[in-house]
Coordinates of C-alpha atoms in Angstrom, one line a residue:
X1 CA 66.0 52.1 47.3
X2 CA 67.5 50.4 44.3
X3 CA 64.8 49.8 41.4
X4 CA 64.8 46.0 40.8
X5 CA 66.0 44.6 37.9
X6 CA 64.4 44.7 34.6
X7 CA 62.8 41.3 33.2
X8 CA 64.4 39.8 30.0
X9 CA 62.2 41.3 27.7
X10 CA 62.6 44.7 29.2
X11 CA 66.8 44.2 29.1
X12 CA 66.5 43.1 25.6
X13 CA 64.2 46.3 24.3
X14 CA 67.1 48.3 26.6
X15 CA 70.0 46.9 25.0
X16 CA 68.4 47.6 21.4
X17 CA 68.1 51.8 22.7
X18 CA 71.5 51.5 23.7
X19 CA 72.7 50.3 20.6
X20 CA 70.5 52.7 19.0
X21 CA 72.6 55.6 20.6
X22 CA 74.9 57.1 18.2
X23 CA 78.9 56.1 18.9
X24 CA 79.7 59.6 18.5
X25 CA 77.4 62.2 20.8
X26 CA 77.6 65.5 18.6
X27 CA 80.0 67.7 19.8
X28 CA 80.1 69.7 22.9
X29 CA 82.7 71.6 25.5
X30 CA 84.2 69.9 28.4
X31 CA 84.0 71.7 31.3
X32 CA 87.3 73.0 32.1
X33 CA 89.1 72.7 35.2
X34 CA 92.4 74.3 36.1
X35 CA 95.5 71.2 36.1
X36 CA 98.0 69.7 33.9
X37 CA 97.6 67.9 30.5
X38 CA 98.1 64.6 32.9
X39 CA 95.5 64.6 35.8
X40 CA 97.8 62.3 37.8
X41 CA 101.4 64.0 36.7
X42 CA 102.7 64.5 39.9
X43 CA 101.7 60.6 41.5
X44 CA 103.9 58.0 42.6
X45 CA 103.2 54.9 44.5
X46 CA 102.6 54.9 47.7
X47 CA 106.2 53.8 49.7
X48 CA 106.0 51.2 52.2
X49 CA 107.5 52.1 55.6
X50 CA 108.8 48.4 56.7
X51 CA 110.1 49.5 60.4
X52 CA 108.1 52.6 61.2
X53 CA 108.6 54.3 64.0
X54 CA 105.6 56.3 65.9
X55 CA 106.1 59.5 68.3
X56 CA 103.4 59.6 70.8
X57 CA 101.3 62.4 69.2
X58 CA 98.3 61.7 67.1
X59 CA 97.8 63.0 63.6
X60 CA 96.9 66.4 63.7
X61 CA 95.7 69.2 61.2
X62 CA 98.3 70.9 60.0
X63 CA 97.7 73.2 56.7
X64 CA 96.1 76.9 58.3
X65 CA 97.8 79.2 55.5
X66 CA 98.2 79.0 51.4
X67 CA 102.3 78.5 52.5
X68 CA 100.9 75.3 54.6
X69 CA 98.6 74.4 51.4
X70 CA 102.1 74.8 48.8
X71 CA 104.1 72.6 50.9
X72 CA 101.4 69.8 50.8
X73 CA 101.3 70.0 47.2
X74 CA 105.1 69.8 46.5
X75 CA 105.4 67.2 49.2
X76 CA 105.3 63.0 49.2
X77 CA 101.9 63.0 50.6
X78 CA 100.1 64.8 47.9
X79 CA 101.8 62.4 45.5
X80 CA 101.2 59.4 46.7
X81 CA 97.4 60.3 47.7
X82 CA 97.5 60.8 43.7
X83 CA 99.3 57.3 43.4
X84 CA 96.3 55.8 45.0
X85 CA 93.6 57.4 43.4
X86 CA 95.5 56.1 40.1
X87 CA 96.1 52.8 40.9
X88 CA 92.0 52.5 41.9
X89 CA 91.2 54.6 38.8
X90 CA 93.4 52.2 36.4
X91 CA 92.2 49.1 38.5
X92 CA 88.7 49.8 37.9
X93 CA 88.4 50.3 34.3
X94 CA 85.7 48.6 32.2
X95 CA 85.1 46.8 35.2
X96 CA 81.3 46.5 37.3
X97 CA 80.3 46.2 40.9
X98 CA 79.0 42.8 40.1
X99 CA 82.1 40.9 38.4
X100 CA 84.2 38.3 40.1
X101 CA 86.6 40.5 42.5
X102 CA 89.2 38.7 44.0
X103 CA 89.6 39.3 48.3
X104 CA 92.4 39.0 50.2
X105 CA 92.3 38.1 54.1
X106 CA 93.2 41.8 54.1
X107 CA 90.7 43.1 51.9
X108 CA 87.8 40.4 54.2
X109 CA 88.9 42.4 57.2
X110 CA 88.5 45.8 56.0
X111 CA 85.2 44.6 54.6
X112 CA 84.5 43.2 58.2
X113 CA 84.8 46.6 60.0
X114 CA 82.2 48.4 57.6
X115 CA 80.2 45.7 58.1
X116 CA 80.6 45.8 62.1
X117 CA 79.8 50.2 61.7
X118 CA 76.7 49.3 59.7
X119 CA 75.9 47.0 63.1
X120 CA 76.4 50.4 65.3
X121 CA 74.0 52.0 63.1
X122 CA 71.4 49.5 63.1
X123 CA 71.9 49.6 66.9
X124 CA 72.0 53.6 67.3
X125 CA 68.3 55.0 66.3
X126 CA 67.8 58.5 65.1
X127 CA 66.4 60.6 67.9
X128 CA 62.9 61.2 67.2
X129 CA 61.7 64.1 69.4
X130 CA 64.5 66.1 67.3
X131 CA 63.7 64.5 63.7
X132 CA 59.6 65.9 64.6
X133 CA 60.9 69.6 65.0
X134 CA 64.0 70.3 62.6
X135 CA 65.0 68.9 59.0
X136 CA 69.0 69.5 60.1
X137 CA 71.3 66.9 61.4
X138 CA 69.8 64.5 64.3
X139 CA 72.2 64.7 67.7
X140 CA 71.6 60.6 67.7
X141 CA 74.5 60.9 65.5
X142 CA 77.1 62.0 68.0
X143 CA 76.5 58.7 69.8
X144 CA 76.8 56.7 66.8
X145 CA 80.3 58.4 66.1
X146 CA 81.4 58.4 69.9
X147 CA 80.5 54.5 69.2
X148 CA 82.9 53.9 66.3
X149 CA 85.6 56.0 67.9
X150 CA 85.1 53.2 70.7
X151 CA 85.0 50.9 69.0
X152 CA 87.8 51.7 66.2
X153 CA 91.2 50.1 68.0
X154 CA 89.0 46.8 68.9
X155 CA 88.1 46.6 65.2
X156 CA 91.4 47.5 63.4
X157 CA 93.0 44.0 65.5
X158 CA 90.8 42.1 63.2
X159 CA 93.2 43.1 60.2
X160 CA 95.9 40.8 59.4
X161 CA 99.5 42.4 60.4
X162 CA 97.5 45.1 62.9
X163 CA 96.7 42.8 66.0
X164 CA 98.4 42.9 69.1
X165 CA 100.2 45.3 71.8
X166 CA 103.3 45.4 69.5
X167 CA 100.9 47.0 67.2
X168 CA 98.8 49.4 69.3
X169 CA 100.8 52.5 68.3
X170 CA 99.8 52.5 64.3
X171 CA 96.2 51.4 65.0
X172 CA 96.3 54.4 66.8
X173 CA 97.9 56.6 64.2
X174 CA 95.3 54.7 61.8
X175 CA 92.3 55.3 64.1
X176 CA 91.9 59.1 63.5
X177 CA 91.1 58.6 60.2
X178 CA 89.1 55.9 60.4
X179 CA 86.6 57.9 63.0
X180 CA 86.7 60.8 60.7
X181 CA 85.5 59.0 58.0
X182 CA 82.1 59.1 58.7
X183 CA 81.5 62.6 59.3
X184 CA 81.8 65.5 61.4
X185 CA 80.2 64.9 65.2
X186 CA 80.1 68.8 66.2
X187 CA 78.4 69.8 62.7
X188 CA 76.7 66.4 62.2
X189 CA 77.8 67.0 58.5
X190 CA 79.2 65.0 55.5
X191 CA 81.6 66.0 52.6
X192 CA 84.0 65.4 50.8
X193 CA 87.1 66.1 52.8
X194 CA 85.3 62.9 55.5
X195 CA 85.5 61.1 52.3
X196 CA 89.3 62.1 51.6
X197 CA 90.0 60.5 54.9
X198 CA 88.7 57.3 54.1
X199 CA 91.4 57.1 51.7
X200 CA 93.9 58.3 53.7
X201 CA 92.7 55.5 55.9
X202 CA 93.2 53.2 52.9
X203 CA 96.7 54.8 52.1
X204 CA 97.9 54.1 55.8
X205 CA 97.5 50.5 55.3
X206 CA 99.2 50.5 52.1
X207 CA 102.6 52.5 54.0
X208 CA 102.1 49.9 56.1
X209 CA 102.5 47.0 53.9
X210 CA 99.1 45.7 54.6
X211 CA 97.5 46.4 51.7
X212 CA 99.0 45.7 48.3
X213 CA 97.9 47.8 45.5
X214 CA 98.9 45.6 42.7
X215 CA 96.6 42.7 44.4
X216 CA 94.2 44.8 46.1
X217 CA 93.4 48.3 44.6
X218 CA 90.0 46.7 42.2
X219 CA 88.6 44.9 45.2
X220 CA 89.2 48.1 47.0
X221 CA 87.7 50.2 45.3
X222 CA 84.6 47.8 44.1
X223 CA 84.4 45.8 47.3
X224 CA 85.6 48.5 50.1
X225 CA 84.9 51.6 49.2
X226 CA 81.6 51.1 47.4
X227 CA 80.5 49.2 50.7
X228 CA 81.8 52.4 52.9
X229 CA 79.9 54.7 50.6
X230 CA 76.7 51.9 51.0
X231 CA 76.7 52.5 54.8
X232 CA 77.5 56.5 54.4
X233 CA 74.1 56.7 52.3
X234 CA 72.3 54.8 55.4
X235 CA 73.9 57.3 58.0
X236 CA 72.7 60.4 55.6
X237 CA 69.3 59.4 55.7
X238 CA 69.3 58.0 59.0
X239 CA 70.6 61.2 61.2
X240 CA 69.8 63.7 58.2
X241 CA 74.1 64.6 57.7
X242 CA 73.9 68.2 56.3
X243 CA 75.9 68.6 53.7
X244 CA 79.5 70.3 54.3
X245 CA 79.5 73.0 53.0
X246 CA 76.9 75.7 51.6
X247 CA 77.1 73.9 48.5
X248 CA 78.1 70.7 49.1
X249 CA 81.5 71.7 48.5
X250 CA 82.5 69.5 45.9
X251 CA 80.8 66.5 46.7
X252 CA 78.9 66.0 42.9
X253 CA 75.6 64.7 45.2
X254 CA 75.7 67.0 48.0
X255 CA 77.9 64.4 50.2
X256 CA 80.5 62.5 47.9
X257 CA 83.1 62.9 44.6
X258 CA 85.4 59.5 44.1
X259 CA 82.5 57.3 43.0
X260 CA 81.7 59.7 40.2
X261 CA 85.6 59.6 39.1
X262 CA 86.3 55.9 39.8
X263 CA 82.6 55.5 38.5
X264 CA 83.5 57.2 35.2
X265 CA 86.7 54.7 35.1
X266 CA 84.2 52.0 34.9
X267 CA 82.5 53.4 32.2
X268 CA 85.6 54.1 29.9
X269 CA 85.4 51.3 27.6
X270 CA 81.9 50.7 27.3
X271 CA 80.9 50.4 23.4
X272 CA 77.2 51.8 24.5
X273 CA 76.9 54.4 27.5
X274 CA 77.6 57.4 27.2
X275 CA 77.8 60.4 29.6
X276 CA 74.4 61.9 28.3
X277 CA 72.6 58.7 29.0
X278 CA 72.2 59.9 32.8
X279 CA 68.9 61.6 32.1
X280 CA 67.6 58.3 30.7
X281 CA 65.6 56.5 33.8
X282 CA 65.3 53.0 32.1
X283 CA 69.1 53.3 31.6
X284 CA 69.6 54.2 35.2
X285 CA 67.8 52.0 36.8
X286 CA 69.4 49.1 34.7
X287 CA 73.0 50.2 35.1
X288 CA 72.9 51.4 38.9
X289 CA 73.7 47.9 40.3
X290 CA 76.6 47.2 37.7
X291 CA 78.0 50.7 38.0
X292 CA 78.6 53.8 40.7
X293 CA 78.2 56.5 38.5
X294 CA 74.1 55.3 37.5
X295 CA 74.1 53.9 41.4
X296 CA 75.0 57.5 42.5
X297 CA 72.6 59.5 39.8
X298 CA 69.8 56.9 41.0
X299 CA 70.7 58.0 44.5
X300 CA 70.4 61.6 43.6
X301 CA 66.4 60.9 41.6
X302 CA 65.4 59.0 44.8
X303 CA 66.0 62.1 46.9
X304 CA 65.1 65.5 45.5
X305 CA 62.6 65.9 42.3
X306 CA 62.6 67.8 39.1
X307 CA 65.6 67.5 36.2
X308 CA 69.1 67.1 37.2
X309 CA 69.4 70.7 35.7
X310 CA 68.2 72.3 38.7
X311 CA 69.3 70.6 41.3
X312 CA 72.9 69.0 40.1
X313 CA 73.7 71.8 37.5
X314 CA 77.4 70.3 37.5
X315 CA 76.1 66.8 36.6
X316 CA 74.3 68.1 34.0
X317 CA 76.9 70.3 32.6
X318 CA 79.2 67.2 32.5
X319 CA 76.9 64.6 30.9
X320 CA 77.7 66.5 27.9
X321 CA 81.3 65.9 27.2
X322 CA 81.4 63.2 24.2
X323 CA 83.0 60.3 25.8
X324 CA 83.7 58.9 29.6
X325 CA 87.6 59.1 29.1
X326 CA 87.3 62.9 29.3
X327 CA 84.6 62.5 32.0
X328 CA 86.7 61.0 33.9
X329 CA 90.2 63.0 33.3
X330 CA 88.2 66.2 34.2
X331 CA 86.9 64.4 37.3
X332 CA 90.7 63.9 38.1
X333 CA 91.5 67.5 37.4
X334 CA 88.9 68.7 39.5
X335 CA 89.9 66.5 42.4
X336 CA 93.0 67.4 42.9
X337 CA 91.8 71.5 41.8
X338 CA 89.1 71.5 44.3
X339 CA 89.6 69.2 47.2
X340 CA 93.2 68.4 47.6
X341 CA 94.2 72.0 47.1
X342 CA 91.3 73.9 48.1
X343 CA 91.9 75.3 51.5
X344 CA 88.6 74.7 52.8
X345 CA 89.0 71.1 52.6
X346 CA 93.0 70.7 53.1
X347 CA 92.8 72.5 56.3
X348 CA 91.2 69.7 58.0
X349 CA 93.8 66.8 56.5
X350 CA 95.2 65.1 59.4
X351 CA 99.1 64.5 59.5
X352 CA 101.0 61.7 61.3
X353 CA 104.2 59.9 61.7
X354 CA 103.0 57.6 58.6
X355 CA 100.9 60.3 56.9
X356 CA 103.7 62.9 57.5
X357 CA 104.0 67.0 56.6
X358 CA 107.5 66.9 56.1
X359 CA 109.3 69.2 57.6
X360 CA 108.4 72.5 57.8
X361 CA 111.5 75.0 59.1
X362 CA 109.1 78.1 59.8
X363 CA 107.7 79.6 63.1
X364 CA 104.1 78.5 62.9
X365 CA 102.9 81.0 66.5
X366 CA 100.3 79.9 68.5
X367 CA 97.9 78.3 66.5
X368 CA 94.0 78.0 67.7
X369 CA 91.2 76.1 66.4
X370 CA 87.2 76.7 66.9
X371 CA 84.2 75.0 67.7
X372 CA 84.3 74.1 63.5
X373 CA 87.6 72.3 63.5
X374 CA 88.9 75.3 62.1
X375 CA 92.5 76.1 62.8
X376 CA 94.1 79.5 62.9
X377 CA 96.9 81.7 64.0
X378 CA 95.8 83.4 67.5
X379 CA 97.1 86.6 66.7
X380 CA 94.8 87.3 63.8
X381 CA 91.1 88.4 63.8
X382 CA 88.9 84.9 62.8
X383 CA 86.4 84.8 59.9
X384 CA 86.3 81.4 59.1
X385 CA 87.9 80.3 55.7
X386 CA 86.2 83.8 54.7
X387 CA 90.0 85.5 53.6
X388 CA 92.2 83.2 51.6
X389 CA 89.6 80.7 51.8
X390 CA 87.2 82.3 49.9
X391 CA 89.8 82.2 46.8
X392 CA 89.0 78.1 46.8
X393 CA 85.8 78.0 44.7
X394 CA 82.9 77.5 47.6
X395 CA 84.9 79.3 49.9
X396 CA 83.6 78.5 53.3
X397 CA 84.2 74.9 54.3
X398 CA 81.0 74.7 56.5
X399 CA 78.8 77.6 55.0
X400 CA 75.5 78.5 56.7
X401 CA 74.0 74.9 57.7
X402 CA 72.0 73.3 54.6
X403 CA 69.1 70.7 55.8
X404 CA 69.5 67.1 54.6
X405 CA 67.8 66.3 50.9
X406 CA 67.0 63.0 52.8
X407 CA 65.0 64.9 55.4
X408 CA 63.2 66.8 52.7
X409 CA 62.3 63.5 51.1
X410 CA 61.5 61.8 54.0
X411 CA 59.0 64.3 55.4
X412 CA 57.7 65.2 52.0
X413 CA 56.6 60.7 51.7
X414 CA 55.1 61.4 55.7
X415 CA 52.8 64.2 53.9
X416 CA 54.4 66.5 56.5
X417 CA 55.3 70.3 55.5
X418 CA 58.2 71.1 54.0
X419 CA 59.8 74.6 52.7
X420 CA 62.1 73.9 49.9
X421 CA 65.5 73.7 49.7
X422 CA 67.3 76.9 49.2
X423 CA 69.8 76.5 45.9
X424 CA 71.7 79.5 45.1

């Protein structure tokens, strides 16, 4: 839970350490991370398909091979996914969670539905005879998620432009990635790929014409997305997610990425903070309500103990670059590096009529996918992600099965045994 706020006296003593800090940290290297000099060269805006027409297939995985992967990169999709990111990344900047946002109808709907999800979890309790016997992901959650996928086409008529028959055909293109938001209902996992289609969800509206970038991205971003990731933290802990991946695969907390680089946006002009003051609790603990990256590090201290040195070694590693401008440009740089081009985590983008592939001229064979979500050509022996994958950082998308930090904690407060959590 959030620390409460701190009393006037204690603000004021905080405010004079803050000012104490030195404008100029002494030098140190950024961490590198493979990209261009611009971490958005490459985006456009997202293009708004006025008349679009819908086949009846739903959006599917398409990207099994590196040749797959290349052709997302050099197509529209990867660009305007970029043009989004930038538009919330520009939108954002110097801005906090608690100023004056303004809402759209459209932006009140979407706010609606995570509002309505958070309702299915309240309603959906974890299974308990499960949660007594194993610290990995609690089958409870595969109801919830068969719940919102229910639930999804009843909830997208609430958004202005989406109700009605005439419309039934995008909510379903929309739906997929709406239900895969939330995580993953054969792994009972969380990463950030679920997280990448959360966005996509965000970028179907904006094809659509529903969502308007230059009126909506701040409230998106502050009002949207930081409520989605609100309710994703009460699902973690609920149902114990694991995290995706051996290693979290990117996600900088085990489960999620865009709220440290939209969080570090936030920070850019800020004439005090600075990346090292992360390891400062008073500073955490006053900044987490106003801004996601604290909120996320005081996420991170409520979960698992000792120093963000051994258990976020990334996080640490970061908070000593000199400035949140080059925080945030790597964060950028590794986005695109290590999720949007990582096969791994591409493999499981879902592509539509609105989200589209492109066209793609080559004889793809029969193409299989396991109980994973895995896809892969059926005439070629099956080691999951373990051949080209392995070439993307992590490697394997879904790794050996890591149990929830959240069950760890929670077990560890019930004076119950717990063995520790492997890090390698």
């Amino acid at each position: 839970m959030p620390s409460p706020p701190l009393d006037a006296g204690a603000k004021n003593l905080l405010v004079d350490k803050l000012r104490q800090q030195p404008t100029r940290s002494a030098p140190a290297p950024a961490p590198t991370a493979p990209g261009p000099a611009d971490p958005f060269e490459g985006a456009r805006m997202p293009e708004v398909v006025r008349s679009p027409t819908f086949s009846n297939a739903r959006p599917c995985k398409r990207i099994v091979t590196q040749r797959h992967l290349e052709h997302f990169h050099h197509g529209p999709l990867f660009a305007e996914i970029l043009g989004i990111l930038r538009a919330g990344n520009e939108a954002v900047r110097g801005k906090k969670l608690t100023d004056a946002v303004h809402e759209s109808a459209e932006v009140q709907a979407l706010l609606a539905i995570v509002d309505q999800i958070h309702a299915l979890v309240e309603e959906t309790p974890r299974d308990t005879d499960s949660a007594s016997v194993s610290r990995f992901g609690n089958p409870a959650f595969r109801t919830l998620h068969d719940k919102i996928c229910h639930a999804s086409d009843r909830l997208m008529e609430g958004i202005p432009g989406l109700a009605g028959p005439e419309h039934a055909r995008a909510r379903q293109e929309l739906a997929v990635y709406l239900q895969e938001s939330w995580g993953n209902a054969k792994r009972i996992d969380y990463g950030s790929g679920m997280e990448l289609n959360f966005l996509c969800w965000l970028l179907g509206l904006v094809k659509l014409g529903i969502l308007d970038l230059a009126r909506d991205a701040e409230a998106l971003v502050l009002r949207v997305f930081w409520k989605y990731v609100g309710v994703m933290r009460i699902i973690q802990a609920t149902y114990w997610l694991e995290p995706a991946g051996s290693h979290g695969v990117w996600g900088l907390d085990d489960y999620h990425f865009l709220p440290f680089l939209w969080g570090a946006a936030q920070l850019m002009d800020h004439p005090y903070l600075r990346p090292k003051s992360i390891h400062d609790p008073e500073i955490v603990a006053e900044c987490a309500p106003a801004y996601m990256y604290f909120s996320c590090i005081q996420s991170i201290n409520a979960v698992k103990t000792e120093s963000l040195r051994w258990h976020s070694p990334m996080l640490d590693d970061i908070s000593s670059v000199r400035t949140w401008n080059k925080v945030n440009q790597g964060m950028v740089k590794m986005y695109r590096a290590e999720v949007l081009l990582k096969l791994p985590i591409a493999q499981h983008i879902f592509f539509g009529d609105l989200l589209s592939f492109g066209p793609w001229d080559e004889d793809e064979g029969d193409i299989v996918e396991d109980e994973h979500g895995h896809r892969f050509a059926a005439d070629t022996s099956h080691t999951p992600c373990h051949t080209e994958g392995q070439a993307a950082g992590w490697g394997d998308c879904c790794g050996i099965p890591i149990p929830s930090a959240f069950a760890a904690a929670e077990l560890k407060a019930n004076d119950r045994v717990v063995r520790r959590i492997p890090f390698d």
